[in-house]
Coordinates of C-alpha atoms and ligand atoms in Angstrom, one line a residue:
X1 CA 0.0 0.0 0.0
X2 CA 2.8 2.4 0.9
X3 CA 4.6 1.6 -2.4
X4 CA 1.4 2.3 -4.3
X5 CA 1.0 5.7 -2.5
X6 CA 4.6 6.6 -3.2
X7 CA 4.1 5.6 -6.8
X8 CA 1.0 7.8 -7.2
X9 CA 2.8 10.8 -5.5
X10 CA 5.8 10.3 -7.9
X11 CA 3.6 10.1 -10.9
X12 CA 1.8 13.3 -10.0
X13 CA 5.1 15.0 -9.5
X14 CA 6.6 13.8 -12.7
X15 CA 3.5 14.8 -14.7
X16 CA 3.3 18.2 -13.1
X17 CA 6.7 19.5 -14.3
X18 CA 6.1 19.3 -18.1
X19 CA 2.4 20.4 -17.6
X20 CA 3.5 23.5 -15.7
X21 CA 5.9 24.3 -18.5
X22 CA 3.2 23.8 -21.2
X23 CA 0.7 26.0 -19.3
X24 CA 3.3 28.7 -18.7
X25 CA 4.5 29.1 -22.3
X26 CA 0.9 28.9 -23.6
X27 CA -0.2 31.6 -21.2
X28 CA 2.7 33.9 -22.5
X29 CA 1.6 33.4 -26.1
X30 CA -2.1 33.9 -25.1
X31 CA -1.4 37.2 -23.4
X32 CA 0.5 38.5 -26.5
X33 CA 3.8 38.5 -24.6
X34 CA 5.7 36.6 -27.3
X35 CA 7.1 38.2 -30.4
X36 CA 7.6 36.2 -33.7
X37 CA 10.8 34.5 -32.7
X38 CA 9.6 33.9 -29.1
X39 CA 6.5 32.2 -30.4
X40 CA 8.6 29.6 -32.3
X41 CA 10.8 29.1 -29.2
X42 CA 7.9 28.7 -26.9
X43 CA 6.1 26.4 -29.3
X44 CA 9.3 24.2 -29.3
X45 CA 9.2 24.1 -25.5
X46 CA 5.5 23.2 -25.5
X47 CA 6.2 20.5 -28.1
X48 CA 9.1 19.1 -26.0
X49 CA 7.1 19.0 -22.8
X50 CA 4.1 17.4 -24.5
X51 CA 6.4 14.6 -25.9
X52 CA 7.8 14.1 -22.5
X53 CA 4.3 13.7 -21.1
X54 CA 3.5 11.2 -23.8
X55 CA 6.6 9.1 -23.0
X56 CA 5.8 9.2 -19.3
X57 CA 2.2 8.2 -19.8
X58 CA 3.2 5.4 -22.2
X59 CA 5.6 4.0 -19.6
X60 CA 3.1 4.3 -16.7
X61 CA 0.4 2.5 -18.8
X62 CA 2.9 -0.3 -19.7
X63 CA 3.9 -0.7 -16.0
X64 CA 0.3 -0.8 -14.8
X65 CA -0.6 -3.4 -17.4
X66 CA 2.3 -5.5 -16.2
X67 CA 1.1 -5.0 -12.6
X68 CA -2.3 -6.3 -13.2
X69 CA -1.4 -9.8 -14.4
X70 CA -2.3 -9.1 -18.0
X71 CA -4.0 -11.6 -20.3
X72 CA -1.0 -11.9 -22.5
X73 CA -0.5 -14.4 -25.3
X74 CA 2.6 -16.4 -24.8
X75 CA 4.1 -18.4 -27.7
X76 CA 7.4 -19.9 -28.8
X77 CA 9.7 -16.9 -29.5
X78 CA 13.2 -16.8 -30.9
X79 CA 15.0 -14.3 -28.6
X80 CA 17.8 -13.8 -31.1
X81 CA 15.3 -12.7 -33.7
X82 CA 13.7 -10.3 -31.3
X83 CA 17.1 -8.9 -30.4
X84 CA 17.9 -8.5 -34.1
X85 CA 14.7 -6.5 -34.7
X86 CA 15.4 -4.3 -31.6
X87 CA 19.1 -3.7 -32.5
X88 CA 18.0 -2.6 -36.0
X89 CA 15.5 -0.2 -34.5
X90 CA 18.2 1.4 -32.3
X91 CA 20.9 1.6 -35.0
X92 CA 20.2 5.3 -35.8
X93 CA 20.2 6.3 -32.1
X94 CA 23.5 4.5 -31.5
X95 CA 25.0 6.3 -34.5
X96 CA 23.8 9.7 -33.1
X97 CA 25.4 8.9 -29.8
X98 CA 28.6 7.8 -31.5
X99 CA 28.3 4.3 -30.0
X100 CA 28.8 1.1 -31.9
X101 CA 26.0 -1.5 -31.4
X102 CA 26.6 -5.2 -32.1
X103 CA 24.7 -8.4 -31.8
X104 CA 26.2 -11.9 -31.4
X105 CA 24.7 -15.3 -30.8
X106 CA 22.2 -17.7 -32.5
X107 CA 18.6 -18.8 -32.4
X108 CA 17.3 -19.6 -28.9
X109 CA 13.7 -20.2 -28.1
X110 CA 11.7 -19.2 -25.0
X111 CA 8.1 -19.3 -24.1
X112 CA 7.2 -15.6 -24.1
X113 CA 5.4 -12.6 -25.3
X114 CA 7.1 -11.0 -28.3
X115 CA 6.1 -7.4 -27.6
X116 CA 7.1 -7.6 -23.9
X117 CA 10.5 -9.2 -24.9
X118 CA 11.1 -6.5 -27.5
X119 CA 10.3 -3.8 -24.9
X120 CA 12.7 -5.4 -22.5
X121 CA 15.6 -5.6 -24.9
X122 CA 14.9 -2.1 -26.2
X123 CA 15.1 -0.7 -22.7
X124 CA 18.3 -2.4 -21.9
X125 CA 20.0 -1.4 -25.2
X126 CA 18.6 2.1 -25.1
X127 CA 20.1 2.6 -21.6
X128 CA 23.4 1.0 -22.7
X129 CA 23.6 3.7 -25.5
X130 CA 22.4 6.6 -23.4
X131 CA 24.7 6.0 -20.4
X132 CA 27.7 5.3 -22.7
X133 CA 30.7 7.5 -23.6
X134 CA 31.7 8.8 -27.0
X135 CA 33.1 6.0 -29.2
X136 CA 31.7 3.5 -26.7
X137 CA 30.5 0.0 -27.5
X138 CA 27.3 -1.9 -26.8
X139 CA 27.4 -5.6 -27.3
X140 CA 24.2 -7.8 -27.1
X141 CA 24.7 -11.5 -26.9
X142 CA 22.0 -14.2 -27.0
X143 CA 22.9 -17.8 -26.0
X144 CA 22.2 -20.9 -23.9
X145 CA 23.4 -21.7 -20.4
X146 CA 22.1 -24.7 -18.5
X147 CA 18.3 -24.8 -19.0
X148 CA 18.1 -21.1 -19.8
X149 CA 18.4 -18.7 -22.6
X150 CA 20.5 -15.7 -21.6
X151 CA 20.6 -12.2 -23.1
X152 CA 23.5 -10.1 -22.1
X153 CA 23.8 -6.4 -22.8
X154 CA 27.3 -5.1 -22.2
X155 CA 28.3 -1.5 -22.5
X156 CA 31.5 0.4 -22.0
X157 CA 29.7 3.4 -20.4
X158 CA 29.7 5.3 -17.1
X159 CA 28.9 2.3 -14.9
X160 CA 26.7 2.0 -11.8
X161 CA 28.0 2.1 -8.3
X162 CA 27.3 -0.8 -5.9
X163 CA 24.8 1.1 -3.8
X164 CA 22.9 2.2 -6.9
X165 CA 22.9 -1.3 -8.5
X166 CA 20.3 -2.3 -5.9
X167 CA 18.1 0.7 -6.5
X168 CA 18.0 1.2 -10.3
X169 CA 15.0 -1.2 -10.6
X170 CA 12.9 1.0 -8.3
X171 CA 10.2 3.1 -10.1
X172 CA 11.5 6.6 -10.9
X173 CA 14.9 5.9 -9.4
X174 CA 17.6 7.6 -11.4
X175 CA 21.3 8.0 -10.5
X176 CA 21.7 11.2 -12.5
X177 CA 18.3 12.7 -12.9
X178 CA 19.4 15.4 -15.3
X179 CA 21.2 13.1 -17.7
X180 CA 18.3 10.7 -17.6
X181 CA 15.8 13.5 -18.5
X182 CA 18.0 15.1 -21.1
X183 CA 18.2 11.8 -23.0
X184 CA 14.5 11.2 -22.7
X185 CA 14.5 8.8 -19.7
X186 CA 11.5 8.4 -17.4
X187 CA 13.1 6.3 -14.6
X188 CA 10.6 3.5 -15.4
X189 CA 12.5 1.5 -18.0
X190 CA 14.2 -1.0 -15.6
X191 CA 11.1 -1.3 -13.5
X192 CA 9.2 -2.3 -16.6
X193 CA 12.0 -4.6 -17.6
X194 CA 12.0 -6.4 -14.2
X195 CA 8.2 -6.9 -14.3
X196 CA 8.4 -8.3 -17.8
X197 CA 11.2 -10.8 -16.8
X198 CA 9.2 -11.9 -13.7
X199 CA 6.2 -12.7 -16.0
X200 CA 8.6 -14.9 -18.0
X201 CA 9.8 -16.7 -14.9
X202 CA 13.3 -15.3 -15.5
X203 CA 15.9 -13.3 -13.6
X204 CA 18.1 -10.3 -14.2
X205 CA 21.4 -9.3 -12.7
X206 CA 23.9 -6.4 -13.0
X207 CA 27.7 -6.5 -13.1
X208 CA 29.1 -3.0 -13.2
X209 CA 32.1 -1.0 -12.5
X210 CA 31.9 2.8 -12.3
X211 CA 33.8 4.4 -15.2
X212 CA 34.2 1.0 -16.9
X213 CA 30.8 -0.2 -18.0
X214 CA 27.9 -2.4 -17.2
X215 CA 26.5 -5.8 -18.1
X216 CA 22.8 -6.6 -17.6
X217 CA 22.2 -10.4 -17.9
X218 CA 18.7 -11.7 -18.3
X219 CA 17.9 -15.4 -18.0
X220 CA 14.7 -17.0 -19.2
X221 CA 13.9 -20.8 -19.2
X222 CA 14.6 -22.4 -22.5
X223 CA 12.2 -24.3 -24.7
X224 CA 14.0 -27.1 -26.6
X225 CA 12.9 -27.3 -30.2
X226 CA 13.2 -30.5 -32.1
X227 CA 15.1 -30.0 -35.3
Ligands
ADP1 P1 15.8 6.0 -17.2 O1 14.6 6.3 -18.0 O2 16.2 7.1 -16.3 O3 17.0 5.6 -18.0 P2 15.7 3.3 -16.1 O4 14.7 2.7 -15.2 O5 15.8 2.7 -17.4 O6 15.4 4.8 -16.2 O7 17.1 3.2 -15.4 C1 17.2 3.8 -14.1 C2 18.6 4.4 -13.8 O8 19.6 3.4 -13.9 C3 19.0 5.4 -14.9 O9 18.4 6.7 -14.7 C4 20.5 5.4 -14.8 O10 20.9 6.2 -13.8 C5 20.8 3.9 -14.4 N1 21.2 3.1 -15.6 C6 20.4 2.2 -16.3 N2 21.1 1.6 -17.2 C7 22.4 2.0 -17.1 C8 23.6 1.7 -17.8 N3 23.6 0.8 -18.8 N4 24.7 2.3 -17.4 C9 24.7 3.2 -16.5 N5 23.6 3.6 -15.8 C10 22.4 3.0 -16.1

Protein backbone atom coordinates (compact mmCIF):
# COMPACT_ATOMS: atom_id res chain seq x y z
CA UNK A 1 0.00 0.00 0.00
CA UNK A 2 2.84 2.36 0.88
CA UNK A 3 4.61 1.61 -2.42
CA UNK A 4 1.38 2.30 -4.25
CA UNK A 5 0.98 5.65 -2.48
CA UNK A 6 4.59 6.57 -3.18
CA UNK A 7 4.14 5.64 -6.82
CA UNK A 8 1.01 7.84 -7.17
CA UNK A 9 2.80 10.76 -5.53
CA UNK A 10 5.79 10.32 -7.87
CA UNK A 11 3.56 10.05 -10.94
CA UNK A 12 1.78 13.29 -10.02
CA UNK A 13 5.08 15.03 -9.46
CA UNK A 14 6.59 13.79 -12.74
CA UNK A 15 3.51 14.85 -14.73
CA UNK A 16 3.34 18.23 -13.06
CA UNK A 17 6.70 19.51 -14.32
CA UNK A 18 6.05 19.27 -18.08
CA UNK A 19 2.41 20.38 -17.65
CA UNK A 20 3.47 23.49 -15.71
CA UNK A 21 5.88 24.33 -18.49
CA UNK A 22 3.23 23.84 -21.20
CA UNK A 23 0.74 25.95 -19.31
CA UNK A 24 3.29 28.72 -18.66
CA UNK A 25 4.45 29.06 -22.26
CA UNK A 26 0.90 28.86 -23.63
CA UNK A 27 -0.16 31.63 -21.24
CA UNK A 28 2.66 33.90 -22.48
CA UNK A 29 1.55 33.39 -26.08
CA UNK A 30 -2.12 33.88 -25.13
CA UNK A 31 -1.36 37.20 -23.44
CA UNK A 32 0.49 38.45 -26.51
CA UNK A 33 3.79 38.50 -24.64
CA UNK A 34 5.69 36.60 -27.31
CA UNK A 35 7.12 38.20 -30.43
CA UNK A 36 7.56 36.19 -33.65
CA UNK A 37 10.82 34.49 -32.68
CA UNK A 38 9.64 33.90 -29.13
CA UNK A 39 6.49 32.19 -30.38
CA UNK A 40 8.57 29.63 -32.25
CA UNK A 41 10.83 29.10 -29.24
CA UNK A 42 7.86 28.74 -26.86
CA UNK A 43 6.10 26.37 -29.25
CA UNK A 44 9.27 24.25 -29.28
CA UNK A 45 9.24 24.08 -25.47
CA UNK A 46 5.55 23.18 -25.46
CA UNK A 47 6.23 20.46 -28.05
CA UNK A 48 9.14 19.07 -26.01
CA UNK A 49 7.12 18.96 -22.78
CA UNK A 50 4.14 17.39 -24.55
CA UNK A 51 6.41 14.64 -25.91
CA UNK A 52 7.82 14.09 -22.45
CA UNK A 53 4.28 13.71 -21.08
CA UNK A 54 3.46 11.18 -23.79
CA UNK A 55 6.59 9.13 -23.03
CA UNK A 56 5.83 9.18 -19.31
CA UNK A 57 2.20 8.21 -19.80
CA UNK A 58 3.15 5.36 -22.16
CA UNK A 59 5.58 3.98 -19.58
CA UNK A 60 3.06 4.34 -16.74
CA UNK A 61 0.41 2.51 -18.78
CA UNK A 62 2.86 -0.26 -19.65
CA UNK A 63 3.85 -0.66 -16.01
CA UNK A 64 0.27 -0.81 -14.77
CA UNK A 65 -0.59 -3.39 -17.45
CA UNK A 66 2.28 -5.54 -16.20
CA UNK A 67 1.14 -5.03 -12.58
CA UNK A 68 -2.35 -6.30 -13.22
CA UNK A 69 -1.36 -9.82 -14.39
CA UNK A 70 -2.30 -9.14 -17.98
CA UNK A 71 -3.96 -11.62 -20.26
CA UNK A 72 -0.97 -11.88 -22.50
CA UNK A 73 -0.46 -14.36 -25.28
CA UNK A 74 2.63 -16.45 -24.77
CA UNK A 75 4.11 -18.38 -27.66
CA UNK A 76 7.38 -19.87 -28.86
CA UNK A 77 9.70 -16.91 -29.48
CA UNK A 78 13.23 -16.81 -30.87
CA UNK A 79 14.99 -14.33 -28.57
CA UNK A 80 17.81 -13.82 -31.09
CA UNK A 81 15.31 -12.72 -33.73
CA UNK A 82 13.68 -10.28 -31.29
CA UNK A 83 17.14 -8.93 -30.39
CA UNK A 84 17.93 -8.50 -34.09
CA UNK A 85 14.74 -6.46 -34.70
CA UNK A 86 15.45 -4.31 -31.64
CA UNK A 87 19.10 -3.69 -32.50
CA UNK A 88 18.01 -2.61 -36.00
CA UNK A 89 15.49 -0.18 -34.45
CA UNK A 90 18.23 1.40 -32.33
CA UNK A 91 20.93 1.60 -35.01
CA UNK A 92 20.22 5.25 -35.77
CA UNK A 93 20.18 6.28 -32.11
CA UNK A 94 23.51 4.48 -31.55
CA UNK A 95 25.00 6.35 -34.49
CA UNK A 96 23.75 9.67 -33.13
CA UNK A 97 25.38 8.93 -29.76
CA UNK A 98 28.57 7.77 -31.55
CA UNK A 99 28.28 4.35 -30.00
CA UNK A 100 28.82 1.10 -31.87
CA UNK A 101 26.05 -1.47 -31.40
CA UNK A 102 26.65 -5.17 -32.10
CA UNK A 103 24.68 -8.40 -31.82
CA UNK A 104 26.16 -11.87 -31.36
CA UNK A 105 24.66 -15.31 -30.85
CA UNK A 106 22.20 -17.66 -32.47
CA UNK A 107 18.58 -18.80 -32.44
CA UNK A 108 17.35 -19.57 -28.89
CA UNK A 109 13.71 -20.25 -28.08
CA UNK A 110 11.74 -19.21 -25.01
CA UNK A 111 8.06 -19.30 -24.15
CA UNK A 112 7.19 -15.64 -24.13
CA UNK A 113 5.38 -12.57 -25.31
CA UNK A 114 7.12 -11.02 -28.29
CA UNK A 115 6.12 -7.41 -27.59
CA UNK A 116 7.14 -7.62 -23.95
CA UNK A 117 10.50 -9.16 -24.85
CA UNK A 118 11.07 -6.51 -27.49
CA UNK A 119 10.34 -3.75 -24.93
CA UNK A 120 12.71 -5.43 -22.49
CA UNK A 121 15.63 -5.64 -24.92
CA UNK A 122 14.86 -2.14 -26.19
CA UNK A 123 15.05 -0.66 -22.68
CA UNK A 124 18.34 -2.38 -21.87
CA UNK A 125 19.98 -1.41 -25.18
CA UNK A 126 18.59 2.13 -25.08
CA UNK A 127 20.11 2.58 -21.60
CA UNK A 128 23.42 1.05 -22.73
CA UNK A 129 23.55 3.65 -25.51
CA UNK A 130 22.36 6.63 -23.42
CA UNK A 131 24.67 5.99 -20.46
CA UNK A 132 27.69 5.33 -22.66
CA UNK A 133 30.66 7.48 -23.62
CA UNK A 134 31.68 8.80 -27.01
CA UNK A 135 33.11 6.01 -29.20
CA UNK A 136 31.74 3.49 -26.72
CA UNK A 137 30.51 -0.01 -27.46
CA UNK A 138 27.27 -1.90 -26.80
CA UNK A 139 27.36 -5.64 -27.34
CA UNK A 140 24.22 -7.78 -27.15
CA UNK A 141 24.71 -11.54 -26.85
CA UNK A 142 22.04 -14.25 -26.98
CA UNK A 143 22.92 -17.82 -26.03
CA UNK A 144 22.15 -20.85 -23.88
CA UNK A 145 23.40 -21.69 -20.42
CA UNK A 146 22.09 -24.75 -18.52
CA UNK A 147 18.33 -24.76 -19.00
CA UNK A 148 18.09 -21.07 -19.75
CA UNK A 149 18.39 -18.68 -22.62
CA UNK A 150 20.52 -15.72 -21.65
CA UNK A 151 20.61 -12.23 -23.09
CA UNK A 152 23.55 -10.08 -22.06
CA UNK A 153 23.74 -6.36 -22.83
CA UNK A 154 27.29 -5.15 -22.22
CA UNK A 155 28.32 -1.52 -22.47
CA UNK A 156 31.53 0.45 -22.02
CA UNK A 157 29.67 3.37 -20.40
CA UNK A 158 29.67 5.28 -17.13
CA UNK A 159 28.86 2.25 -14.94
CA UNK A 160 26.67 2.03 -11.82
CA UNK A 161 28.02 2.13 -8.25
CA UNK A 162 27.33 -0.82 -5.89
CA UNK A 163 24.76 1.14 -3.81
CA UNK A 164 22.88 2.22 -6.91
CA UNK A 165 22.87 -1.26 -8.48
CA UNK A 166 20.33 -2.32 -5.86
CA UNK A 167 18.10 0.68 -6.50
CA UNK A 168 17.96 1.16 -10.28
CA UNK A 169 14.98 -1.20 -10.62
CA UNK A 170 12.85 1.00 -8.34
CA UNK A 171 10.21 3.09 -10.07
CA UNK A 172 11.46 6.59 -10.90
CA UNK A 173 14.89 5.92 -9.37
CA UNK A 174 17.62 7.63 -11.42
CA UNK A 175 21.28 7.95 -10.54
CA UNK A 176 21.72 11.20 -12.45
CA UNK A 177 18.29 12.72 -12.93
CA UNK A 178 19.37 15.43 -15.35
CA UNK A 179 21.24 13.05 -17.68
CA UNK A 180 18.27 10.70 -17.64
CA UNK A 181 15.82 13.50 -18.49
CA UNK A 182 18.05 15.08 -21.12
CA UNK A 183 18.22 11.78 -22.97
CA UNK A 184 14.46 11.17 -22.74
CA UNK A 185 14.47 8.85 -19.70
CA UNK A 186 11.51 8.38 -17.37
CA UNK A 187 13.12 6.33 -14.59
CA UNK A 188 10.65 3.52 -15.35
CA UNK A 189 12.52 1.50 -18.00
CA UNK A 190 14.19 -0.96 -15.63
CA UNK A 191 11.05 -1.32 -13.47
CA UNK A 192 9.17 -2.30 -16.64
CA UNK A 193 12.02 -4.64 -17.64
CA UNK A 194 12.01 -6.39 -14.25
CA UNK A 195 8.22 -6.90 -14.29
CA UNK A 196 8.36 -8.34 -17.81
CA UNK A 197 11.15 -10.76 -16.80
CA UNK A 198 9.19 -11.94 -13.75
CA UNK A 199 6.19 -12.74 -15.98
CA UNK A 200 8.58 -14.92 -18.03
CA UNK A 201 9.83 -16.69 -14.85
CA UNK A 202 13.27 -15.26 -15.51
CA UNK A 203 15.89 -13.29 -13.64
CA UNK A 204 18.10 -10.25 -14.21
CA UNK A 205 21.45 -9.34 -12.72
CA UNK A 206 23.88 -6.43 -12.99
CA UNK A 207 27.68 -6.51 -13.13
CA UNK A 208 29.08 -3.04 -13.22
CA UNK A 209 32.15 -0.99 -12.47
CA UNK A 210 31.95 2.80 -12.29
CA UNK A 211 33.77 4.40 -15.21
CA UNK A 212 34.24 1.00 -16.91
CA UNK A 213 30.84 -0.19 -18.01
CA UNK A 214 27.89 -2.40 -17.19
CA UNK A 215 26.55 -5.82 -18.10
CA UNK A 216 22.85 -6.63 -17.63
CA UNK A 217 22.22 -10.38 -17.91
CA UNK A 218 18.70 -11.73 -18.31
CA UNK A 219 17.93 -15.45 -18.03
CA UNK A 220 14.67 -17.03 -19.17
CA UNK A 221 13.87 -20.78 -19.17
CA UNK A 222 14.64 -22.36 -22.54
CA UNK A 223 12.24 -24.32 -24.75
CA UNK A 224 14.02 -27.09 -26.61
CA UNK A 225 12.85 -27.32 -30.19
CA UNK A 226 13.20 -30.55 -32.12
CA UNK A 227 15.13 -29.99 -35.32
P1 LIG B 1 15.81 6.00 -17.23
O1 LIG B 1 14.59 6.26 -18.01
O2 LIG B 1 16.16 7.12 -16.30
O3 LIG B 1 16.96 5.56 -18.05
P2 LIG B 1 15.72 3.28 -16.11
O4 LIG B 1 14.70 2.70 -15.18
O5 LIG B 1 15.85 2.66 -17.45
O6 LIG B 1 15.38 4.83 -16.21
O7 LIG B 1 17.14 3.24 -15.38
C1 LIG B 1 17.23 3.76 -14.06
C2 LIG B 1 18.59 4.40 -13.85
O8 LIG B 1 19.61 3.41 -13.87
C3 LIG B 1 18.99 5.40 -14.94
O9 LIG B 1 18.45 6.68 -14.69
C4 LIG B 1 20.51 5.37 -14.85
O10 LIG B 1 20.93 6.24 -13.81
C5 LIG B 1 20.82 3.93 -14.42
N1 LIG B 1 21.21 3.07 -15.57
C6 LIG B 1 20.41 2.23 -16.27
N2 LIG B 1 21.09 1.56 -17.21
C7 LIG B 1 22.38 1.99 -17.12
C8 LIG B 1 23.59 1.66 -17.82
N3 LIG B 1 23.62 0.75 -18.81
N4 LIG B 1 24.73 2.30 -17.44
C9 LIG B 1 24.72 3.22 -16.45
N5 LIG B 1 23.61 3.56 -15.75
C10 LIG B 1 22.45 2.95 -16.07
